[in-house]
PDB file of C-alpha atoms in Angstrom:
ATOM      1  CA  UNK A   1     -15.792 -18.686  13.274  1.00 42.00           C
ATOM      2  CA  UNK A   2     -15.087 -15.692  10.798  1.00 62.00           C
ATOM      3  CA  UNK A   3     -11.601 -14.006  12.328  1.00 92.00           C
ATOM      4  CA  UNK A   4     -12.691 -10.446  13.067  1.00 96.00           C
ATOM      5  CA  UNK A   5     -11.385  -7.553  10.169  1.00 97.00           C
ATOM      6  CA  UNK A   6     -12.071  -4.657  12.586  1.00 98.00           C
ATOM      7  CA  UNK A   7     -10.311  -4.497  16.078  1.00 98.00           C
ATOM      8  CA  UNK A   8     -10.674  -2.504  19.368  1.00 98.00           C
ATOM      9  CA  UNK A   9      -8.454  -1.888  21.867  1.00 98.00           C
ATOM     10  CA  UNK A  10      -8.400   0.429  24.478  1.00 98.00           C
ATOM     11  CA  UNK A  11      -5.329   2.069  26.497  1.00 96.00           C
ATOM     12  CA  UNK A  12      -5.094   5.687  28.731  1.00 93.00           C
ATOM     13  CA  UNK A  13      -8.822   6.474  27.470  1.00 95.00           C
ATOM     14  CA  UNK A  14      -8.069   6.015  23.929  1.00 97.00           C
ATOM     15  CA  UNK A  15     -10.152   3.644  21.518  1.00 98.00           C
ATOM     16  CA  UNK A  16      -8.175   2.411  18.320  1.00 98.00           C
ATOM     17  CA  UNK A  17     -10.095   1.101  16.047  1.00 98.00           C
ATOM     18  CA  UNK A  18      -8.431  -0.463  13.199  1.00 98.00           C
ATOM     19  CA  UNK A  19      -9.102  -1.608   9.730  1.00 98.00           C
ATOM     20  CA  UNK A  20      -7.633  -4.928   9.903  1.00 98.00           C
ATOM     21  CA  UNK A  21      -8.251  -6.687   5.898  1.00 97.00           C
ATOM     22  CA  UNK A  22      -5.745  -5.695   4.163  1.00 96.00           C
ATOM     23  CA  UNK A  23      -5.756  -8.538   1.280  1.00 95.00           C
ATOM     24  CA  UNK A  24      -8.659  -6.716  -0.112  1.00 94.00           C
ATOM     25  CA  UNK A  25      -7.535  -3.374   0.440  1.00 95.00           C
ATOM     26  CA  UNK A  26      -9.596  -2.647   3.649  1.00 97.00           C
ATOM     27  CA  UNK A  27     -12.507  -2.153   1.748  1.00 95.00           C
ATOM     28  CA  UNK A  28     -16.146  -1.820   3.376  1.00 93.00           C
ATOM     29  CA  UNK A  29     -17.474  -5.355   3.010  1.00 93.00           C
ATOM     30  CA  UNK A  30     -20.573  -6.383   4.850  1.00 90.00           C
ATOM     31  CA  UNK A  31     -18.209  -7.713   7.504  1.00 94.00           C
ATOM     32  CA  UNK A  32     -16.349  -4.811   8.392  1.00 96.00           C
ATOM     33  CA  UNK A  33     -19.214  -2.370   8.002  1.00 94.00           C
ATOM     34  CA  UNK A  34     -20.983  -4.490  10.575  1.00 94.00           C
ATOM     35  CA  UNK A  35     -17.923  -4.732  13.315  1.00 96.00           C
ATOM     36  CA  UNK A  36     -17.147  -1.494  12.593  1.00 97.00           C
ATOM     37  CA  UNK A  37     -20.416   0.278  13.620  1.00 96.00           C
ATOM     38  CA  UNK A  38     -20.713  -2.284  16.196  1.00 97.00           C
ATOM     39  CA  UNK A  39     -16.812  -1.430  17.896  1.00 98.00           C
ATOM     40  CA  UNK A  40     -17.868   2.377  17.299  1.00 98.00           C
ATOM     41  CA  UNK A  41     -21.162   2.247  19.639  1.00 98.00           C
ATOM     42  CA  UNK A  42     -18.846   0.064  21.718  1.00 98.00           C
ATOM     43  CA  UNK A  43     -16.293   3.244  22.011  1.00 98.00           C
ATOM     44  CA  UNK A  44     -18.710   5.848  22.237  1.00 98.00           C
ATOM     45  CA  UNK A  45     -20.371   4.151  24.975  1.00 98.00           C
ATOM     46  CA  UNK A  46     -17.503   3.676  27.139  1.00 97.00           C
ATOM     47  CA  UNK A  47     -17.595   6.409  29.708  1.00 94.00           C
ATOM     48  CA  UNK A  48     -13.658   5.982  30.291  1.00 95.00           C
ATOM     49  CA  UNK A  49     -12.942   6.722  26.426  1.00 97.00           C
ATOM     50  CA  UNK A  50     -11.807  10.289  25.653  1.00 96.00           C
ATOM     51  CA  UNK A  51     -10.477   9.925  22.273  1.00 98.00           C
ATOM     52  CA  UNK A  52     -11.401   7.424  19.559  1.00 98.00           C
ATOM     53  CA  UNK A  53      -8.605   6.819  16.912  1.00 98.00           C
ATOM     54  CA  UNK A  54      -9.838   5.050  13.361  1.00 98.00           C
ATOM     55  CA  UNK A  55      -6.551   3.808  11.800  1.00 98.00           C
ATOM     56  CA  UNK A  56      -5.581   0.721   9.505  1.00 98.00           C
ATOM     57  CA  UNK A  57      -3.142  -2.270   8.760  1.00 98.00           C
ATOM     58  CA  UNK A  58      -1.379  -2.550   5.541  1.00 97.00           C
ATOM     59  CA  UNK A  59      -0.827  -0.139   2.672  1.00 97.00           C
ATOM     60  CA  UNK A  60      -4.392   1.027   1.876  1.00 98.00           C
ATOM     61  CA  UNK A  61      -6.884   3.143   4.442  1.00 98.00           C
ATOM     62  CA  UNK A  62      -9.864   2.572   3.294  1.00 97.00           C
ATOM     63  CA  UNK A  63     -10.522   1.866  -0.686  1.00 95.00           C
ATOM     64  CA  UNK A  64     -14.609   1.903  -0.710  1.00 92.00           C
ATOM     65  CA  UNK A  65     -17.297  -0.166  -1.028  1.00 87.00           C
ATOM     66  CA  UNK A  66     -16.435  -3.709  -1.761  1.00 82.00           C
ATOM     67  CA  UNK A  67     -17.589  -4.004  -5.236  1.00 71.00           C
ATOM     68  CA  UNK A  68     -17.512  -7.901  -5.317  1.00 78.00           C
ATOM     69  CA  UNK A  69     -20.120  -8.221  -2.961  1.00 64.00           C
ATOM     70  CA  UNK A  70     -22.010  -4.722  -5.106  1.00 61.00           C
ATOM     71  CA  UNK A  71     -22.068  -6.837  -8.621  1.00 56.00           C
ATOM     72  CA  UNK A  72     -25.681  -8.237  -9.273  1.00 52.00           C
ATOM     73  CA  UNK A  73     -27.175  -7.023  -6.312  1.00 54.00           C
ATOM     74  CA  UNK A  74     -30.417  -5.248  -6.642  1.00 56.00           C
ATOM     75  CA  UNK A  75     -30.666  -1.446  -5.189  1.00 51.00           C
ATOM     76  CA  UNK A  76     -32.503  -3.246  -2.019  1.00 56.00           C
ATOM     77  CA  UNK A  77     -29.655  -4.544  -1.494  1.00 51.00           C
ATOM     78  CA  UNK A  78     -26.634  -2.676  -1.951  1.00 52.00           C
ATOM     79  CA  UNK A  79     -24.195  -2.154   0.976  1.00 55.00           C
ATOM     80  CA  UNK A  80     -24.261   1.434   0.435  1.00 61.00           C
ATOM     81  CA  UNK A  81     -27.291   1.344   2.172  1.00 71.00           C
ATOM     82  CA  UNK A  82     -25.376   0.818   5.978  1.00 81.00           C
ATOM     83  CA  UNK A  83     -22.861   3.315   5.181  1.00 86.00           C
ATOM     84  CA  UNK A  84     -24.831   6.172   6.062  1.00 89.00           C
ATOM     85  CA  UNK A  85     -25.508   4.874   9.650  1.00 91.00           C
ATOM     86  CA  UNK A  86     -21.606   4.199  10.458  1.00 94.00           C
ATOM     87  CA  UNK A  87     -20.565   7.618   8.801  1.00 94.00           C
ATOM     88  CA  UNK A  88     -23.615   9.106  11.036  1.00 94.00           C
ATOM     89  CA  UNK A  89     -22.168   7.577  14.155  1.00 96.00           C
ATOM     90  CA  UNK A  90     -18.782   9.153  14.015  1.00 97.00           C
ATOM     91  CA  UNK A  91     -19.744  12.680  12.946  1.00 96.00           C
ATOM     92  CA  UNK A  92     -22.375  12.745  15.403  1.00 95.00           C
ATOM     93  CA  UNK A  93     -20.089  10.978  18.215  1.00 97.00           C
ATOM     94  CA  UNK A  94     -19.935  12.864  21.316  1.00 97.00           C
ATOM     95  CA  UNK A  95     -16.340  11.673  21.671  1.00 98.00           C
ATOM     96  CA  UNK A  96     -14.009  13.210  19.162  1.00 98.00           C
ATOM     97  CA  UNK A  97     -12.699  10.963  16.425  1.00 98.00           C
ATOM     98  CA  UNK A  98      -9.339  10.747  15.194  1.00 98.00           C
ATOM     99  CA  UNK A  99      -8.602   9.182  11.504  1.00 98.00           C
ATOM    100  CA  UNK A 100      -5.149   8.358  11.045  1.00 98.00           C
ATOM    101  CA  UNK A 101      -4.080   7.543   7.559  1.00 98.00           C
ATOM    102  CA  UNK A 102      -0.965   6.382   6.305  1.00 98.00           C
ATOM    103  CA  UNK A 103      -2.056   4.790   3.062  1.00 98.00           C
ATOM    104  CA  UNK A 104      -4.436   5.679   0.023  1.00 98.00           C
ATOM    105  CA  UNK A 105      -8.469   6.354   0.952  1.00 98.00           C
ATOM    106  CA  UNK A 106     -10.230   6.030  -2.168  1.00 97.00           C
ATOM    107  CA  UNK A 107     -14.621   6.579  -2.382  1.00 92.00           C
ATOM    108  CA  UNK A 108     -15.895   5.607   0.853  1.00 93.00           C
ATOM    109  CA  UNK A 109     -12.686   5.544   2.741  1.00 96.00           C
ATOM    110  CA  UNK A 110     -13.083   9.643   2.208  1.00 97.00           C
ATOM    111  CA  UNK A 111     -16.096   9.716   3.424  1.00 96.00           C
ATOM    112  CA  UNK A 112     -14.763   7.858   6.624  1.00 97.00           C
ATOM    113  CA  UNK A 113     -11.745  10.367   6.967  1.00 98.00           C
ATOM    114  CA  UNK A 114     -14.146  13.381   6.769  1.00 97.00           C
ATOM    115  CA  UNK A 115     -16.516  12.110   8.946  1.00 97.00           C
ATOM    116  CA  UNK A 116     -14.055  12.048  11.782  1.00 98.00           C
ATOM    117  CA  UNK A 117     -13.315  15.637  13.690  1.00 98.00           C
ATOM    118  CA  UNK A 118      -9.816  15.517  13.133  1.00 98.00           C
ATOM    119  CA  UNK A 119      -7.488  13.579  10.177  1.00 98.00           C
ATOM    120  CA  UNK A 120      -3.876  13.486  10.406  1.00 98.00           C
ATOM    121  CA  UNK A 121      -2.439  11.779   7.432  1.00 98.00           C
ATOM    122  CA  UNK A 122       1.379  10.877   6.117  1.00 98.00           C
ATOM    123  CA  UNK A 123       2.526  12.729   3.241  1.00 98.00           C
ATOM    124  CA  UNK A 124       2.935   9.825   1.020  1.00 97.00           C
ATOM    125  CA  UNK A 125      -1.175   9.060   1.356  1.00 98.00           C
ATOM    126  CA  UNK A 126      -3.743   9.723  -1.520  1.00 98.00           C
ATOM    127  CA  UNK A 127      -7.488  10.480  -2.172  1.00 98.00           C
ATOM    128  CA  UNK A 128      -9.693  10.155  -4.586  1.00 97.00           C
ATOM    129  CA  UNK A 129     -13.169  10.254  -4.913  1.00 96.00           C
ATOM    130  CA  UNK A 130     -12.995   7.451  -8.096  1.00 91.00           C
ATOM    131  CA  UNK A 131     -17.081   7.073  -8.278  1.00 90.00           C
ATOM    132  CA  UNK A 132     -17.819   8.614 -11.412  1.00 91.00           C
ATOM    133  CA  UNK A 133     -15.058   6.167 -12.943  1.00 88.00           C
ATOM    134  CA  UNK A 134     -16.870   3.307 -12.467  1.00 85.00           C
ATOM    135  CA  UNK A 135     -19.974   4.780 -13.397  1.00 89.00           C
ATOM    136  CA  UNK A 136     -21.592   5.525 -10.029  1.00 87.00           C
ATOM    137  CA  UNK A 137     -22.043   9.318  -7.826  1.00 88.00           C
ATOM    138  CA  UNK A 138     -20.170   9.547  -4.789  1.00 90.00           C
ATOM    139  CA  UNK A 139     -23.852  10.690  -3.069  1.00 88.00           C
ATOM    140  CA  UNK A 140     -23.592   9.252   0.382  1.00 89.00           C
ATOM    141  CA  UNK A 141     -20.008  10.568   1.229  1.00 92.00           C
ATOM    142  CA  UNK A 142     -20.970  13.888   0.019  1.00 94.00           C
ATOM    143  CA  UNK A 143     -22.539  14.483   3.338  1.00 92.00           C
ATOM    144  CA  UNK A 144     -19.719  14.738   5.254  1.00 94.00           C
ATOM    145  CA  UNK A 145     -17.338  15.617   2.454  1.00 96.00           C
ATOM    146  CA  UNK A 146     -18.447  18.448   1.450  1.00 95.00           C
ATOM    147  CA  UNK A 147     -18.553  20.330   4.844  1.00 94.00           C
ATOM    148  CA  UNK A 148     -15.195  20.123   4.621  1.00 96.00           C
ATOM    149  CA  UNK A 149     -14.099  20.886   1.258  1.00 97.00           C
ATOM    150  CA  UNK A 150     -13.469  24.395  -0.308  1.00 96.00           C
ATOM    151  CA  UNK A 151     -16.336  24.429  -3.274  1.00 96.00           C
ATOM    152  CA  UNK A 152     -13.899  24.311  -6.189  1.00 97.00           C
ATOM    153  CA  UNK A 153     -12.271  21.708  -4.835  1.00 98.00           C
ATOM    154  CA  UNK A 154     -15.061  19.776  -4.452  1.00 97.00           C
ATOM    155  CA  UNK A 155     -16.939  20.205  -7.990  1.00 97.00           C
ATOM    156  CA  UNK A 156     -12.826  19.487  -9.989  1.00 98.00           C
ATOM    157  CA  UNK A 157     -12.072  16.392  -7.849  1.00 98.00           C
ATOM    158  CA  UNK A 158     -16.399  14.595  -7.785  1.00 97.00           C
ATOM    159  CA  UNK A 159     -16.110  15.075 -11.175  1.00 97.00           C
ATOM    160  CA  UNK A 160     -12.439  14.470 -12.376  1.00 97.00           C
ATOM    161  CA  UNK A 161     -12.147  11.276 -10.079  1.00 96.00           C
ATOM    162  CA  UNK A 162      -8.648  12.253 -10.602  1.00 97.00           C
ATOM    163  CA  UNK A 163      -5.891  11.216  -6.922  1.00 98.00           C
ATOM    164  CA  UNK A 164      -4.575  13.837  -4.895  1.00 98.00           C
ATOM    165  CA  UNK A 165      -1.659  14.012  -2.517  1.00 98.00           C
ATOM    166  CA  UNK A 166      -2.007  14.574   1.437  1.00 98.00           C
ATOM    167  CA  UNK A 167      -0.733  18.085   0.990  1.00 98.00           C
ATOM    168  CA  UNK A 168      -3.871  19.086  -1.514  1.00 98.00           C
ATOM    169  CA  UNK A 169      -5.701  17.206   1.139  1.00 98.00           C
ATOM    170  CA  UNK A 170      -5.208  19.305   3.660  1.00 98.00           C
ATOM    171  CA  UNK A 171      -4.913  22.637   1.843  1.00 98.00           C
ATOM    172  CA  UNK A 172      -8.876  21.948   0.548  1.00 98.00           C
ATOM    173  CA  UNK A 173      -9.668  21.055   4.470  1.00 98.00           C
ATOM    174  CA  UNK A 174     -10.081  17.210   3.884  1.00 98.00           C
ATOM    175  CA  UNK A 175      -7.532  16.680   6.486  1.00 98.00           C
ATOM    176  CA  UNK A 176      -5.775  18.512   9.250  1.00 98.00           C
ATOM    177  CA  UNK A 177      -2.167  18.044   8.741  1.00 98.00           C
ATOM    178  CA  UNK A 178      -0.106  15.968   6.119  1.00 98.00           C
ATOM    179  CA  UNK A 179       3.522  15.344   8.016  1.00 98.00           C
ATOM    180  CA  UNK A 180       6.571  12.470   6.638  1.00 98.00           C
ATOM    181  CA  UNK A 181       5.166   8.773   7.424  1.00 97.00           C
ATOM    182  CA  UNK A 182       7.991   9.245  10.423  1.00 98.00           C
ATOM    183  CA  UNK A 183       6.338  11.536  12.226  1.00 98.00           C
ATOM    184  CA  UNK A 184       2.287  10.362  12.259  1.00 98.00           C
ATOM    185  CA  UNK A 185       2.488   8.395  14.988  1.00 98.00           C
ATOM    186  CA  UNK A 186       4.019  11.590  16.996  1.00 98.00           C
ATOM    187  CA  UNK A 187       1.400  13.451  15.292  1.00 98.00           C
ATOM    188  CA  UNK A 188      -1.312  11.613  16.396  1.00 98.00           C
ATOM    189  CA  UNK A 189      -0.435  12.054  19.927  1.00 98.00           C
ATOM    190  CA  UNK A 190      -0.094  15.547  20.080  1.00 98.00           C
ATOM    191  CA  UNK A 191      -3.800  15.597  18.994  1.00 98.00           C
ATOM    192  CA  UNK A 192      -4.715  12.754  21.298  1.00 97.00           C
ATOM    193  CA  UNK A 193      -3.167  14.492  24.664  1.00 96.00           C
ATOM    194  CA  UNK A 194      -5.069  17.739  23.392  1.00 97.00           C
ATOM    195  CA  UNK A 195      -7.836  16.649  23.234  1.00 97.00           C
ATOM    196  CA  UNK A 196      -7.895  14.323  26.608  1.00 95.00           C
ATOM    197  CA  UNK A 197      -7.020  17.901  28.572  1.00 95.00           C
ATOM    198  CA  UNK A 198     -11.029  19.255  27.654  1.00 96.00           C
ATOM    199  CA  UNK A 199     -13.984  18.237  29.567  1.00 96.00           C
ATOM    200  CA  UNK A 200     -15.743  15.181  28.528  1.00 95.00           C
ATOM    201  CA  UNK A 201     -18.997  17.055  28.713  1.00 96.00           C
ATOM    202  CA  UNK A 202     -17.743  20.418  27.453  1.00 96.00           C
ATOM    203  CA  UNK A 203     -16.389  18.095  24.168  1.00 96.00           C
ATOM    204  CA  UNK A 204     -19.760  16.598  23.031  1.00 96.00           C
ATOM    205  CA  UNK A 205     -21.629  19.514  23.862  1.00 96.00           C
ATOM    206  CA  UNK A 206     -18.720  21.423  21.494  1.00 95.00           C
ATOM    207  CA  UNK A 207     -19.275  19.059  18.686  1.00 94.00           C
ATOM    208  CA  UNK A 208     -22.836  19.671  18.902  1.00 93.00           C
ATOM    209  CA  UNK A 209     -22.904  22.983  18.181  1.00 93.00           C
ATOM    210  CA  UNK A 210     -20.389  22.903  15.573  1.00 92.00           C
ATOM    211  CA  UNK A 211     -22.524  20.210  13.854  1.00 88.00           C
ATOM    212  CA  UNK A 212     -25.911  22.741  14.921  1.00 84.00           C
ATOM    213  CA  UNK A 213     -27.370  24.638  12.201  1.00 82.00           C
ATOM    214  CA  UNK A 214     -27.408  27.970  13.296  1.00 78.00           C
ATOM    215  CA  UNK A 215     -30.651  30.404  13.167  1.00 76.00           C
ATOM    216  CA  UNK A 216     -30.620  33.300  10.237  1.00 79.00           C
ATOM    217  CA  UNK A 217     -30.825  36.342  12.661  1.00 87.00           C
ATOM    218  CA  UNK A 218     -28.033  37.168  14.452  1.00 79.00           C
ATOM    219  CA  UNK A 219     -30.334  37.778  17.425  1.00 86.00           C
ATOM    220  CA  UNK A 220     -31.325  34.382  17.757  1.00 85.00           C
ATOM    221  CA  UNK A 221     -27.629  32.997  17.081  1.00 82.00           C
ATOM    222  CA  UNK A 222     -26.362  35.205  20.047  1.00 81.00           C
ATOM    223  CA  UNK A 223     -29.574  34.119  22.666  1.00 88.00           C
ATOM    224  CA  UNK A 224     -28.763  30.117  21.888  1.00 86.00           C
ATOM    225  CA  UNK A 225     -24.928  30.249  22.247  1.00 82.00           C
ATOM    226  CA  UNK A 226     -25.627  32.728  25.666  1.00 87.00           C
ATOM    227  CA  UNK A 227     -27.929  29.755  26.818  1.00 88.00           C
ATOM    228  CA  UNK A 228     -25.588  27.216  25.994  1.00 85.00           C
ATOM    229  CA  UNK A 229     -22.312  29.312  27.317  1.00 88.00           C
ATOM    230  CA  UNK A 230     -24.198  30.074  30.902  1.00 88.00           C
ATOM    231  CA  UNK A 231     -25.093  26.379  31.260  1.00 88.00           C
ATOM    232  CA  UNK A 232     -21.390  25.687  31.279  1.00 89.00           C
ATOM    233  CA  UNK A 233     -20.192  28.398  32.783  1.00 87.00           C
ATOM    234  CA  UNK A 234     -22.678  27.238  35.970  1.00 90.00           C
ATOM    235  CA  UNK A 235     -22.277  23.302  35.453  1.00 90.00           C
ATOM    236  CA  UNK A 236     -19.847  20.972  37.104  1.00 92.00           C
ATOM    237  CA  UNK A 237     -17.399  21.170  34.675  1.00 91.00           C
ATOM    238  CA  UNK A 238     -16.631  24.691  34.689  1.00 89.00           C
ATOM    239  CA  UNK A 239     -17.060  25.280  38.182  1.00 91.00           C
ATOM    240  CA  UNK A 240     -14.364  22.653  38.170  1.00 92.00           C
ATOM    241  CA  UNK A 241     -12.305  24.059  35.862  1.00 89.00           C
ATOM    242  CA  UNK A 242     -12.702  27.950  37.044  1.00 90.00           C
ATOM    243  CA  UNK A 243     -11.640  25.894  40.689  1.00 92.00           C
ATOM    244  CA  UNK A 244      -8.628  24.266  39.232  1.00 92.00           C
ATOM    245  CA  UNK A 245      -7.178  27.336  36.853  1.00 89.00           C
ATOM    246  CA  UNK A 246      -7.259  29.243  41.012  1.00 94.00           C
ATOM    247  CA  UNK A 247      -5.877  26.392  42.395  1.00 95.00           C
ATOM    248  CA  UNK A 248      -3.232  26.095  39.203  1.00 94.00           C
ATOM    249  CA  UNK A 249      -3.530  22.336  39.210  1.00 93.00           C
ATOM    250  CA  UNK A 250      -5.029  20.272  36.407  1.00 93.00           C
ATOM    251  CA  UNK A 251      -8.955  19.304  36.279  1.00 94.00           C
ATOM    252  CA  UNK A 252     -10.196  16.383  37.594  1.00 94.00           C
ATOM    253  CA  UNK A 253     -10.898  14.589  34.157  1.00 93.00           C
ATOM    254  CA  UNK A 254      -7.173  15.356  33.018  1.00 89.00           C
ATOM    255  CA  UNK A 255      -6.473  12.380  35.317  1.00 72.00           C
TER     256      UNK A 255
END
């Protein structure tokens, strides 16, 4: 039996899922694209998850495709063609996703990192989006890349391939925060416990609407968010919540 490269563990409502093949640089192979989309619907589906954390073992995040397993193969039959189905699943995840890097991300590992709604990454981490280097367009993780990245940014580093430090990385919107390799772990808490104190219900719907394309008139914007905003504002969990901020205790899904 193939030993798993992709983990799962769960603890106080938080999923970690881990990268776990480091001797080849944690790189999407057939085998951890397929336990990683499979541990992701695993996470997602659990009703007692609140946060879902994608870290790694070893020195590299994430560092793309597996090109040994891309040589010869036919378009048919690229892996490329799953990726868009696992970087799907975590931007359209109704539970917020975490990515905590501590190592370089290279191609598709990117594309992971700016799928998720959060990154937090240590200082001494890299990027690079090294397609065009080997001759190929970084066209699948531009999807959820380049929501995230100011313009200029985007067109220099597609097209230099060139590595940038965490710092650029989160000064172009790639990432959240880039703090010393001491302090992730801290880091990645802080976000964690915030985002366990919102409403399970109020989060996903939240993420919807940020991923929502909004209407051109402003009209229209204003009547769908008034929709959406009295639905809350009348469901369970803000009755809840209005209940608990009288009562000054925390909401029930706190606990």
């Amino acid at each position: 039996m193939t030993d798993e490269l992709v983990h799962l563990d769960v603890a106080a409502g938080v999923a970690t899922i881990t990268l776990d093949s480091p001797a080849n640089r944690n790189a999407l192979s057939a085998q951890v694209r397929r336990e990683l989309l499979a541990h992701l619907d695993t996470a997602i589906a659990d009703g007692g998850v609140r946060v879902i954390v994608l870290t790694h073992t070893g020195r590299v995040f994430c560092s793309g495709m597996d090109l040994k397993e891309s040589r010869g193969a036919g378009a048919q039959n690229q892996g490329i063609n799953e990726f868009p189905a696992i970087l799907e699943r975590i931007w359209a995840s109704p539970t917020p996703v975490l990515a905590r890097v501590t190592g370089p991300a290279r191609a598709g590992g990117v594309g992971l990192v700016a799928a998720c709604d959060i990154a937090v990454a240590a200082q001494n981490a890299t990027f690079a989006f090294s397609e065009v280097r080997i001759g190929v367009v970084p066209a699948v993780i531009s999807v959820t890349v380049l929501p995230r990245l100011l313009p200029r940014a985007a067109h220099e580093l597609f097209l230099t391939g060139e590595t940038f430090d965490a710092t650029r990385a989160a000064q172009i919107g790639l990432i959240n925060t880039a703090v010393p390799a001491a302090a992730l772990d801290a880091e990645v808490h802080r976000y964690t416990e915030a985002l366990r104190m919102g409403a399970p219900g109020a989060l996903a719907a939240t993420k919807e609407m940020l991923r929502h394309e909004r209407p051109a008139a402003l009209t229209d914007q204003l009547a769908e968010m008034q929709e959406l905003s009295a639905r809350f504002f009348a469901g369970e969990e803000g009755q809840e919540g209005m209940r608990a901020f009288a009562e000054k205790r925390a909401p029930s899904w706190v606990h």
